[in-house]
Amino acid sequence: MAGAAIFAMSATLSVQAQAAEATQAPAGTLSDGSAVTAVTLTADNGVSATILSFGATLEKFMAPDRDGKLADITLGYDKLADYEARPNYWGATIGRYANRIAGGQFTLDGKSYQLPQNDGENSLHGGGKGWDVQNWKVVSVKSGPVASAVFSLMSPDGDAGYPGAVNARVTYSLDEAGSLRIEFDATTNKPTVINMTNHAIFNMAGEGAPQGAMQNVLTVPASHYTPVNDKLIPTGELRPVAGTVFDFRKGKALEQGLRDGTDQQIVYGRGFDHNFALDKGLTKKPELAARLEDPASGRVLEVLTTEPGLQVYSGNFLDGTYIGKHHHVYRMGDGIALEPQKFPDSPNHSNFVSARVDPGKPYRHVMIYRVSVDR
């Protein structure tokens, strides 16, 4: 009996040692007086993710290098006040519609809808007052073999011009190995369009690294991408990446082709700011969309998703006026966003995977940020 008791105690301690932990703490208040909560999920291998209720934002993502040294691999701010005063989508949950909609207009069931135009003529990432700048409700925080935090938001009918009252939910889950799973769920009471993603901007060398992020090596399993016009709106074409600077199928440093002014697409985007049509398409389970590696540190990020597209954005509009974490001045090329999504402007392109969501047919997108070390 004594031996059995010792074995049971040992097994219990082993499970506890491997469990991922979830903690929450006050993160400050917004200008309207509402309180913001920070939830930190920590895995057994030291990987941790801190999420703010403001924007359901991935505020910090700590990952080890091949020597075990931890670094924050996401760009952002040190202070909540900066997230509110000068939002730039750092790590935020994007909705209702991630990416651009041409002219801020779309038609659904014969009715036209006008959205805020916050990107020249276009509507971008929800129109300027999207879900990235809303204070989400913390629904639950749990420790265990998988630590999790659930956030919810109610978006009323007509919010930013979109039809339908939408109940949205984001679940962040970190397992013992350090894989961060993000589940986006939403329901609506009338037909609408929804396209949710996370907008973390990564540098696998660590945010603020003096060399920037353009030496990170990117692999994207996509044989086609969606070229854009001078307003960064997809033309509707699916263009082969073969023979172009957009071919990341075998992996290459981001800096290769980034400044190739002979490619009009690079000129339009000021670098990479394009959607890749993933070869896997729309899938029921998350599959690989991108691999990002810093050869010097060995840090590796794999992005998996159920969605058919991936926006690759090389931080082209970071102009040195954003003062980020640890007082780092963020410049062009200091980070790379890898945003799984439906294609940009899909409500206006019948040949793109539809972003339509109907009552009784919930929206769901599952993505994973999986970190590891290449030794």
CSV table of C-alpha atoms in Angstrom, one decimal:
chain,number,residue,atom,x,y,z
A,1,MET,CA,0.0,0.0,0.0
A,2,ALA,CA,2.8,2.4,0.9
A,3,GLY,CA,4.5,1.7,-2.4
A,4,ALA,CA,1.3,2.3,-4.3
A,5,ALA,CA,0.8,5.6,-2.4
A,6,ILE,CA,4.3,6.7,-3.2
A,7,PHE,CA,3.8,5.8,-6.9
A,8,ALA,CA,0.5,7.7,-7.0
A,9,MET,CA,2.1,10.8,-5.4
A,10,SER,CA,5.0,10.6,-7.8
A,11,ALA,CA,2.7,10.4,-10.8
A,12,THR,CA,0.7,13.4,-9.5
A,13,LEU,CA,3.8,15.5,-9.0
A,14,SER,CA,5.0,14.5,-12.5
A,15,VAL,CA,1.7,15.7,-14.1
A,16,GLN,CA,1.8,18.9,-12.1
A,17,ALA,CA,5.4,19.6,-13.2
A,18,GLN,CA,4.4,19.2,-16.8
A,19,ALA,CA,1.2,21.3,-16.5
A,20,ALA,CA,0.9,24.6,-18.3
A,21,GLU,CA,0.0,27.5,-16.0
A,22,ALA,CA,-2.5,30.4,-16.5
A,23,THR,CA,-2.4,33.5,-14.4
A,24,GLN,CA,-4.2,36.8,-14.7
A,25,ALA,CA,-3.5,40.3,-13.4
A,26,PRO,CA,-4.7,43.9,-13.9
A,27,ALA,CA,-3.0,45.6,-16.9
A,28,GLY,CA,-4.3,49.1,-16.3
A,29,THR,CA,-7.3,51.2,-17.4
A,30,LEU,CA,-8.4,52.7,-20.7
A,31,SER,CA,-9.3,56.4,-21.1
A,32,ASP,CA,-13.0,55.6,-20.5
A,33,GLY,CA,-12.1,54.0,-17.2
A,34,SER,CA,-12.6,50.4,-18.2
A,35,ALA,CA,-10.2,47.9,-16.7
A,36,VAL,CA,-7.9,45.8,-18.9
A,37,THR,CA,-6.8,42.3,-17.8
A,38,ALA,CA,-3.5,40.6,-18.8
A,39,VAL,CA,-3.5,36.7,-18.9
A,40,THR,CA,-0.2,34.9,-19.1
A,41,LEU,CA,0.0,31.3,-20.2
A,42,THR,CA,3.3,29.5,-19.4
A,43,ALA,CA,4.4,26.1,-20.7
A,44,ASP,CA,6.7,23.6,-19.1
A,45,ASN,CA,9.6,24.5,-21.5
A,46,GLY,CA,9.5,28.2,-20.7
A,47,VAL,CA,7.5,29.4,-23.6
A,48,SER,CA,4.9,31.9,-22.5
A,49,ALA,CA,2.2,34.1,-24.1
A,50,THR,CA,0.7,37.2,-22.5
A,51,ILE,CA,-2.7,38.3,-23.8
A,52,LEU,CA,-4.4,41.6,-23.1
A,53,SER,CA,-8.2,41.8,-23.0
A,54,PHE,CA,-7.9,45.0,-25.0
A,55,GLY,CA,-8.1,43.8,-28.5
A,56,ALA,CA,-7.7,40.2,-27.3
A,57,THR,CA,-4.1,41.0,-28.1
A,58,LEU,CA,-1.1,38.7,-28.0
A,59,GLU,CA,1.1,41.3,-26.2
A,60,LYS,CA,4.1,39.1,-25.6
A,61,PHE,CA,5.4,35.7,-26.8
A,62,MET,CA,8.5,34.4,-25.2
A,63,ALA,CA,10.5,31.7,-26.9
A,64,PRO,CA,14.0,30.1,-26.2
A,65,ASP,CA,16.9,30.0,-28.6
A,66,ARG,CA,19.2,26.9,-28.9
A,67,ASP,CA,21.0,28.0,-25.7
A,68,GLY,CA,17.8,28.3,-23.8
A,69,LYS,CA,17.8,32.1,-23.8
A,70,LEU,CA,14.3,33.5,-23.9
A,71,ALA,CA,13.3,36.5,-26.1
A,72,ASP,CA,10.1,38.1,-26.9
A,73,ILE,CA,9.5,37.4,-30.6
A,74,THR,CA,6.6,39.8,-31.2
A,75,LEU,CA,6.7,43.6,-31.7
A,76,GLY,CA,4.5,45.8,-29.6
A,77,TYR,CA,4.3,48.4,-26.8
A,78,ASP,CA,5.4,48.3,-23.2
A,79,LYS,CA,2.4,50.4,-22.0
A,80,LEU,CA,-1.4,49.9,-22.4
A,81,ALA,CA,-1.8,53.6,-23.0
A,82,ASP,CA,0.3,53.3,-26.2
A,83,TYR,CA,-1.9,50.4,-27.5
A,84,GLU,CA,-4.9,52.7,-27.1
A,85,ALA,CA,-3.4,56.0,-28.2
A,86,ARG,CA,-1.6,54.7,-31.3
A,87,PRO,CA,-3.0,51.3,-32.3
A,88,ASN,CA,-1.1,49.5,-35.0
A,89,TYR,CA,-2.7,46.0,-34.8
A,90,TRP,CA,0.3,44.6,-32.9
A,91,GLY,CA,-0.7,41.1,-32.0
A,92,ALA,CA,-4.4,42.0,-32.0
A,93,THR,CA,-7.5,40.0,-32.9
A,94,ILE,CA,-8.7,41.4,-36.2
A,95,GLY,CA,-12.4,41.6,-37.1
A,96,ARG,CA,-14.9,41.8,-38.5
A,97,TYR,CA,-12.9,41.6,-41.6
A,98,ALA,CA,-9.1,41.1,-41.7
A,99,ASN,CA,-7.3,42.8,-44.5
A,100,ARG,CA,-8.8,45.2,-47.2
A,101,ILE,CA,-12.2,45.6,-48.8
A,102,ALA,CA,-12.1,47.7,-51.9
A,103,GLY,CA,-13.8,51.1,-51.5
A,104,GLY,CA,-15.1,49.9,-48.2
A,105,GLN,CA,-18.1,48.4,-50.1
A,106,PHE,CA,-19.6,45.0,-50.7
A,107,THR,CA,-22.9,43.5,-51.7
A,108,LEU,CA,-24.7,40.7,-49.9
A,109,ASP,CA,-28.0,39.3,-51.1
A,110,GLY,CA,-28.5,42.3,-53.3
A,111,LYS,CA,-27.9,44.9,-50.6
A,112,SER,CA,-24.9,47.1,-50.6
A,113,TYR,CA,-23.0,48.0,-47.4
A,114,GLN,CA,-20.6,50.9,-46.9
A,115,LEU,CA,-17.8,50.5,-44.4
A,116,PRO,CA,-15.4,53.1,-42.9
A,117,GLN,CA,-12.6,53.9,-45.3
A,118,ASN,CA,-9.5,54.0,-43.1
A,119,ASP,CA,-6.9,52.9,-45.7
A,120,GLY,CA,-7.2,55.5,-48.5
A,121,GLU,CA,-10.3,54.4,-50.4
A,122,ASN,CA,-10.4,51.0,-48.7
A,123,SER,CA,-11.6,49.6,-45.4
A,124,LEU,CA,-8.8,47.8,-43.5
A,125,HIS,CA,-9.0,45.4,-40.6
A,126,GLY,CA,-12.5,46.4,-39.5
A,127,GLY,CA,-12.4,50.1,-40.5
A,128,GLY,CA,-10.3,51.8,-37.8
A,129,LYS,CA,-12.6,51.0,-34.9
A,130,GLY,CA,-12.6,47.3,-35.3
A,131,TRP,CA,-12.3,44.5,-32.8
A,132,ASP,CA,-8.6,45.2,-32.3
A,133,VAL,CA,-9.4,48.3,-30.2
A,134,GLN,CA,-12.3,46.8,-28.2
A,135,ASN,CA,-12.0,45.6,-24.6
A,136,TRP,CA,-13.0,42.0,-24.7
A,137,LYS,CA,-14.6,40.2,-21.8
A,138,VAL,CA,-12.5,37.6,-20.0
A,139,VAL,CA,-14.7,34.5,-19.9
A,140,SER,CA,-12.4,31.9,-18.3
A,141,VAL,CA,-8.8,31.3,-17.4
A,142,LYS,CA,-7.6,27.8,-16.7
A,143,SER,CA,-4.3,26.0,-15.9
A,144,GLY,CA,-3.8,22.3,-16.7
A,145,PRO,CA,-2.0,20.1,-19.3
A,146,VAL,CA,-3.2,22.9,-21.6
A,147,ALA,CA,-3.5,26.4,-20.2
A,148,SER,CA,-6.2,28.5,-21.7
A,149,ALA,CA,-7.9,31.9,-21.7
A,150,VAL,CA,-11.2,32.7,-23.4
A,151,PHE,CA,-12.3,36.1,-24.5
A,152,SER,CA,-15.7,37.2,-25.9
A,153,LEU,CA,-17.1,40.3,-27.7
A,154,MET,CA,-20.6,41.3,-28.8
A,155,SER,CA,-20.6,43.3,-32.1
A,156,PRO,CA,-24.1,44.9,-32.7
A,157,ASP,CA,-25.9,44.9,-36.0
A,158,GLY,CA,-24.5,47.7,-38.1
A,159,ASP,CA,-21.2,47.9,-36.3
A,160,ALA,CA,-18.8,49.6,-38.6
A,161,GLY,CA,-21.4,49.2,-41.3
A,162,TYR,CA,-21.5,45.4,-41.2
A,163,PRO,CA,-24.8,43.6,-41.1
A,164,GLY,CA,-25.8,41.2,-38.3
A,165,ALA,CA,-25.3,41.1,-34.5
A,166,VAL,CA,-22.3,39.0,-34.0
A,167,ASN,CA,-21.1,37.1,-30.9
A,168,ALA,CA,-17.4,36.5,-31.2
A,169,ARG,CA,-15.1,34.4,-29.1
A,170,VAL,CA,-11.3,33.9,-29.1
A,171,THR,CA,-9.6,31.1,-27.2
A,172,TYR,CA,-5.9,31.0,-26.6
A,173,SER,CA,-4.5,27.7,-25.5
A,174,LEU,CA,-0.8,26.8,-24.7
A,175,ASP,CA,0.2,23.2,-24.3
A,176,GLU,CA,3.1,21.7,-22.4
A,177,ALA,CA,5.4,21.8,-25.5
A,178,GLY,CA,4.7,25.5,-26.1
A,179,SER,CA,2.3,25.4,-29.0
A,180,LEU,CA,-0.1,28.4,-28.9
A,181,ARG,CA,-3.5,27.5,-30.4
A,182,ILE,CA,-5.9,30.3,-31.3
A,183,GLU,CA,-9.5,29.5,-32.0
A,184,PHE,CA,-11.8,32.1,-33.5
A,185,ASP,CA,-15.6,31.4,-33.3
A,186,ALA,CA,-18.5,33.7,-34.2
A,187,THR,CA,-22.3,33.5,-34.7
A,188,THR,CA,-24.6,35.9,-36.3
A,189,ASN,CA,-28.3,36.6,-36.4
A,190,LYS,CA,-28.3,37.6,-40.1
A,191,PRO,CA,-26.1,37.0,-43.1
A,192,THR,CA,-22.8,38.8,-42.9
A,193,VAL,CA,-19.1,38.5,-43.7
A,194,ILE,CA,-16.5,37.5,-41.1
A,195,ASN,CA,-12.7,37.1,-41.5
A,196,MET,CA,-10.8,36.9,-38.2
A,197,THR,CA,-7.1,36.5,-37.6
A,198,ASN,CA,-4.2,37.4,-35.3
A,199,HIS,CA,-1.9,40.2,-36.4
A,200,ALA,CA,1.3,39.4,-34.5
A,201,ILE,CA,4.4,40.9,-36.1
A,202,PHE,CA,7.4,38.6,-35.5
A,203,ASN,CA,11.1,38.7,-35.4
A,204,MET,CA,12.6,35.3,-34.5
A,205,ALA,CA,15.8,37.0,-33.5
A,206,GLY,CA,13.8,38.9,-30.9
A,207,GLU,CA,11.9,42.1,-31.1
A,208,GLY,CA,14.2,45.1,-31.5
A,209,ALA,CA,17.1,43.0,-32.7
A,210,PRO,CA,19.5,45.5,-34.4
A,211,GLN,CA,19.6,43.5,-37.6
A,212,GLY,CA,15.8,43.6,-38.0
A,213,ALA,CA,13.9,40.6,-39.2
A,214,MET,CA,14.7,40.5,-42.9
A,215,GLN,CA,17.4,37.8,-42.4
A,216,ASN,CA,14.7,35.5,-41.0
A,217,VAL,CA,14.1,32.6,-43.4
A,218,LEU,CA,10.5,32.1,-44.5
A,219,THR,CA,8.9,29.1,-46.1
A,220,VAL,CA,5.4,29.3,-47.5
A,221,PRO,CA,3.8,26.2,-49.2
A,222,ALA,CA,1.9,28.2,-51.8
A,223,SER,CA,2.3,27.9,-55.6
A,224,HIS,CA,0.2,31.0,-56.2
A,225,TYR,CA,-0.4,34.4,-54.7
A,226,THR,CA,-3.0,37.2,-55.4
A,227,PRO,CA,-1.4,40.2,-57.1
A,228,VAL,CA,-2.7,43.6,-56.2
A,229,ASN,CA,-3.4,47.0,-57.9
A,230,ASP,CA,-1.8,50.2,-56.7
A,231,LYS,CA,-4.4,50.4,-53.9
A,232,LEU,CA,-3.3,47.0,-52.6
A,233,ILE,CA,-6.5,45.3,-53.6
A,234,PRO,CA,-6.3,41.9,-55.3
A,235,THR,CA,-7.0,42.0,-59.0
A,236,GLY,CA,-8.8,38.6,-58.8
A,237,GLU,CA,-5.9,36.7,-60.5
A,238,LEU,CA,-4.2,33.7,-58.9
A,239,ARG,CA,-0.6,34.2,-60.2
A,240,PRO,CA,2.1,31.5,-60.1
A,241,VAL,CA,5.0,32.3,-57.7
A,242,ALA,CA,7.4,30.3,-59.9
A,243,GLY,CA,10.1,32.5,-61.3
A,244,THR,CA,9.2,35.5,-59.1
A,245,VAL,CA,10.4,37.0,-55.8
A,246,PHE,CA,7.2,35.6,-54.3
A,247,ASP,CA,8.4,32.0,-54.4
A,248,PHE,CA,9.0,30.9,-50.8
A,249,ARG,CA,8.3,27.2,-51.3
A,250,LYS,CA,11.9,26.2,-50.6
A,251,GLY,CA,12.6,28.8,-48.0
A,252,LYS,CA,14.7,31.9,-48.3
A,253,ALA,CA,15.6,35.0,-46.3
A,254,LEU,CA,13.0,37.7,-46.4
A,255,GLU,CA,15.5,40.2,-47.7
A,256,GLN,CA,15.8,38.4,-50.9
A,257,GLY,CA,13.6,40.3,-53.4
A,258,LEU,CA,12.3,42.7,-50.8
A,259,ARG,CA,13.7,45.7,-52.6
A,260,ASP,CA,13.4,44.4,-56.2
A,261,GLY,CA,11.9,47.4,-57.9
A,262,THR,CA,11.8,45.5,-61.2
A,263,ASP,CA,8.7,43.7,-59.8
A,264,GLN,CA,5.7,46.0,-59.9
A,265,GLN,CA,4.1,44.1,-57.1
A,266,ILE,CA,7.0,44.9,-54.8
A,267,VAL,CA,6.7,48.6,-55.8
A,268,TYR,CA,2.9,48.6,-55.0
A,269,GLY,CA,3.5,46.9,-51.6
A,270,ARG,CA,6.7,48.7,-50.7
A,271,GLY,CA,7.9,45.2,-50.1
A,272,PHE,CA,5.9,42.1,-49.3
A,273,ASP,CA,2.2,42.9,-48.5
A,274,HIS,CA,0.5,40.1,-50.3
A,275,ASN,CA,-1.8,37.2,-49.8
A,276,PHE,CA,-0.6,33.7,-50.7
A,277,ALA,CA,-3.1,31.1,-51.8
A,278,LEU,CA,-2.0,28.1,-49.7
A,279,ASP,CA,-1.8,24.9,-51.7
A,280,LYS,CA,-3.7,23.1,-48.9
A,281,GLY,CA,-6.7,25.4,-49.4
A,282,LEU,CA,-9.5,25.5,-46.8
A,283,THR,CA,-9.1,22.6,-44.4
A,284,LYS,CA,-11.0,21.2,-41.4
A,285,LYS,CA,-7.8,20.9,-39.3
A,286,PRO,CA,-4.9,23.3,-39.1
A,287,GLU,CA,-2.2,22.6,-41.6
A,288,LEU,CA,1.1,24.3,-42.3
A,289,ALA,CA,0.9,27.8,-43.7
A,290,ALA,CA,4.4,29.1,-43.0
A,291,ARG,CA,7.7,28.4,-41.3
A,292,LEU,CA,9.9,31.3,-40.0
A,293,GLU,CA,13.4,30.7,-38.7
A,294,ASP,CA,16.2,32.8,-37.4
A,295,PRO,CA,19.4,30.8,-38.3
A,296,ALA,CA,21.5,32.7,-35.8
A,297,SER,CA,19.5,31.9,-32.7
A,298,GLY,CA,17.8,28.7,-34.0
A,299,ARG,CA,14.3,29.9,-33.0
A,300,VAL,CA,11.6,28.5,-35.3
A,301,LEU,CA,8.0,29.4,-35.7
A,302,GLU,CA,5.5,27.3,-37.6
A,303,VAL,CA,2.1,28.8,-38.4
A,304,LEU,CA,-0.7,26.4,-39.0
A,305,THR,CA,-4.3,27.3,-40.1
A,306,THR,CA,-7.6,26.0,-41.4
A,307,GLU,CA,-7.9,29.1,-43.7
A,308,PRO,CA,-6.9,29.1,-47.4
A,309,GLY,CA,-4.8,32.3,-47.4
A,310,LEU,CA,-1.8,33.8,-45.7
A,311,GLN,CA,-1.0,37.5,-45.8
A,312,VAL,CA,2.8,38.1,-45.6
A,313,TYR,CA,3.5,41.7,-44.6
A,314,SER,CA,7.2,42.8,-44.1
A,315,GLY,CA,6.5,45.8,-41.9
A,316,ASN,CA,6.8,48.2,-44.8
A,317,PHE,CA,4.9,51.0,-43.1
A,318,LEU,CA,7.0,51.0,-39.9
A,319,ASP,CA,8.6,54.4,-40.4
A,320,GLY,CA,10.7,55.0,-37.2
A,321,THR,CA,7.9,56.9,-35.4
A,322,TYR,CA,6.7,53.9,-33.5
A,323,ILE,CA,8.5,53.5,-30.2
A,324,GLY,CA,8.0,50.0,-29.1
A,325,LYS,CA,9.0,47.6,-26.3
A,326,HIS,CA,12.1,48.6,-24.4
A,327,HIS,CA,12.1,52.0,-26.2
A,328,HIS,CA,13.0,50.3,-29.5
A,329,VAL,CA,12.4,52.4,-32.6
A,330,TYR,CA,10.6,50.2,-35.0
A,331,ARG,CA,11.7,50.7,-38.7
A,332,MET,CA,10.8,49.1,-42.0
A,333,GLY,CA,11.7,45.4,-42.0
A,334,ASP,CA,11.9,45.1,-38.2
A,335,GLY,CA,9.1,42.5,-38.2
A,336,ILE,CA,7.0,40.2,-40.4
A,337,ALA,CA,3.3,39.5,-40.1
A,338,LEU,CA,2.0,36.1,-41.1
A,339,GLU,CA,-1.8,36.4,-41.1
A,340,PRO,CA,-3.9,33.4,-41.9
A,341,GLN,CA,-7.2,34.5,-43.5
A,342,LYS,CA,-9.8,34.4,-46.2
A,343,PHE,CA,-8.4,36.3,-49.2
A,344,PRO,CA,-8.5,40.1,-49.1
A,345,ASP,CA,-11.6,41.6,-50.6
A,346,SER,CA,-13.2,38.2,-51.0
A,347,PRO,CA,-16.8,39.6,-50.7
A,348,ASN,CA,-16.1,41.3,-54.1
A,349,HIS,CA,-14.5,38.3,-55.8
A,350,SER,CA,-16.8,35.3,-56.6
A,351,ASN,CA,-13.7,33.1,-57.4
A,352,PHE,CA,-12.3,33.5,-53.9
A,353,VAL,CA,-13.3,31.4,-51.0
A,354,SER,CA,-16.4,33.0,-49.5
A,355,ALA,CA,-16.3,34.9,-46.2
A,356,ARG,CA,-20.1,34.7,-45.8
A,357,VAL,CA,-21.5,33.6,-42.5
A,358,ASP,CA,-25.2,32.8,-42.0
A,359,PRO,CA,-27.4,32.2,-38.9
A,360,GLY,CA,-27.1,28.7,-37.7
A,361,LYS,CA,-23.8,28.2,-39.5
A,362,PRO,CA,-21.1,29.5,-37.2
A,363,TYR,CA,-17.8,30.9,-38.3
A,364,ARG,CA,-14.7,29.1,-37.1
A,365,HIS,CA,-11.0,29.6,-37.7
A,366,VAL,CA,-8.3,27.6,-35.9
A,367,MET,CA,-4.6,28.6,-36.1
A,368,ILE,CA,-1.5,27.6,-34.2
A,369,TYR,CA,1.8,29.3,-33.5
A,370,ARG,CA,4.2,26.4,-32.9
A,371,VAL,CA,7.7,27.4,-31.6
A,372,SER,CA,10.7,25.1,-31.6
A,373,VAL,CA,14.5,25.2,-31.8
A,374,ASP,CA,16.6,24.2,-34.8
A,375,ARG,CA,19.9,22.9,-33.2
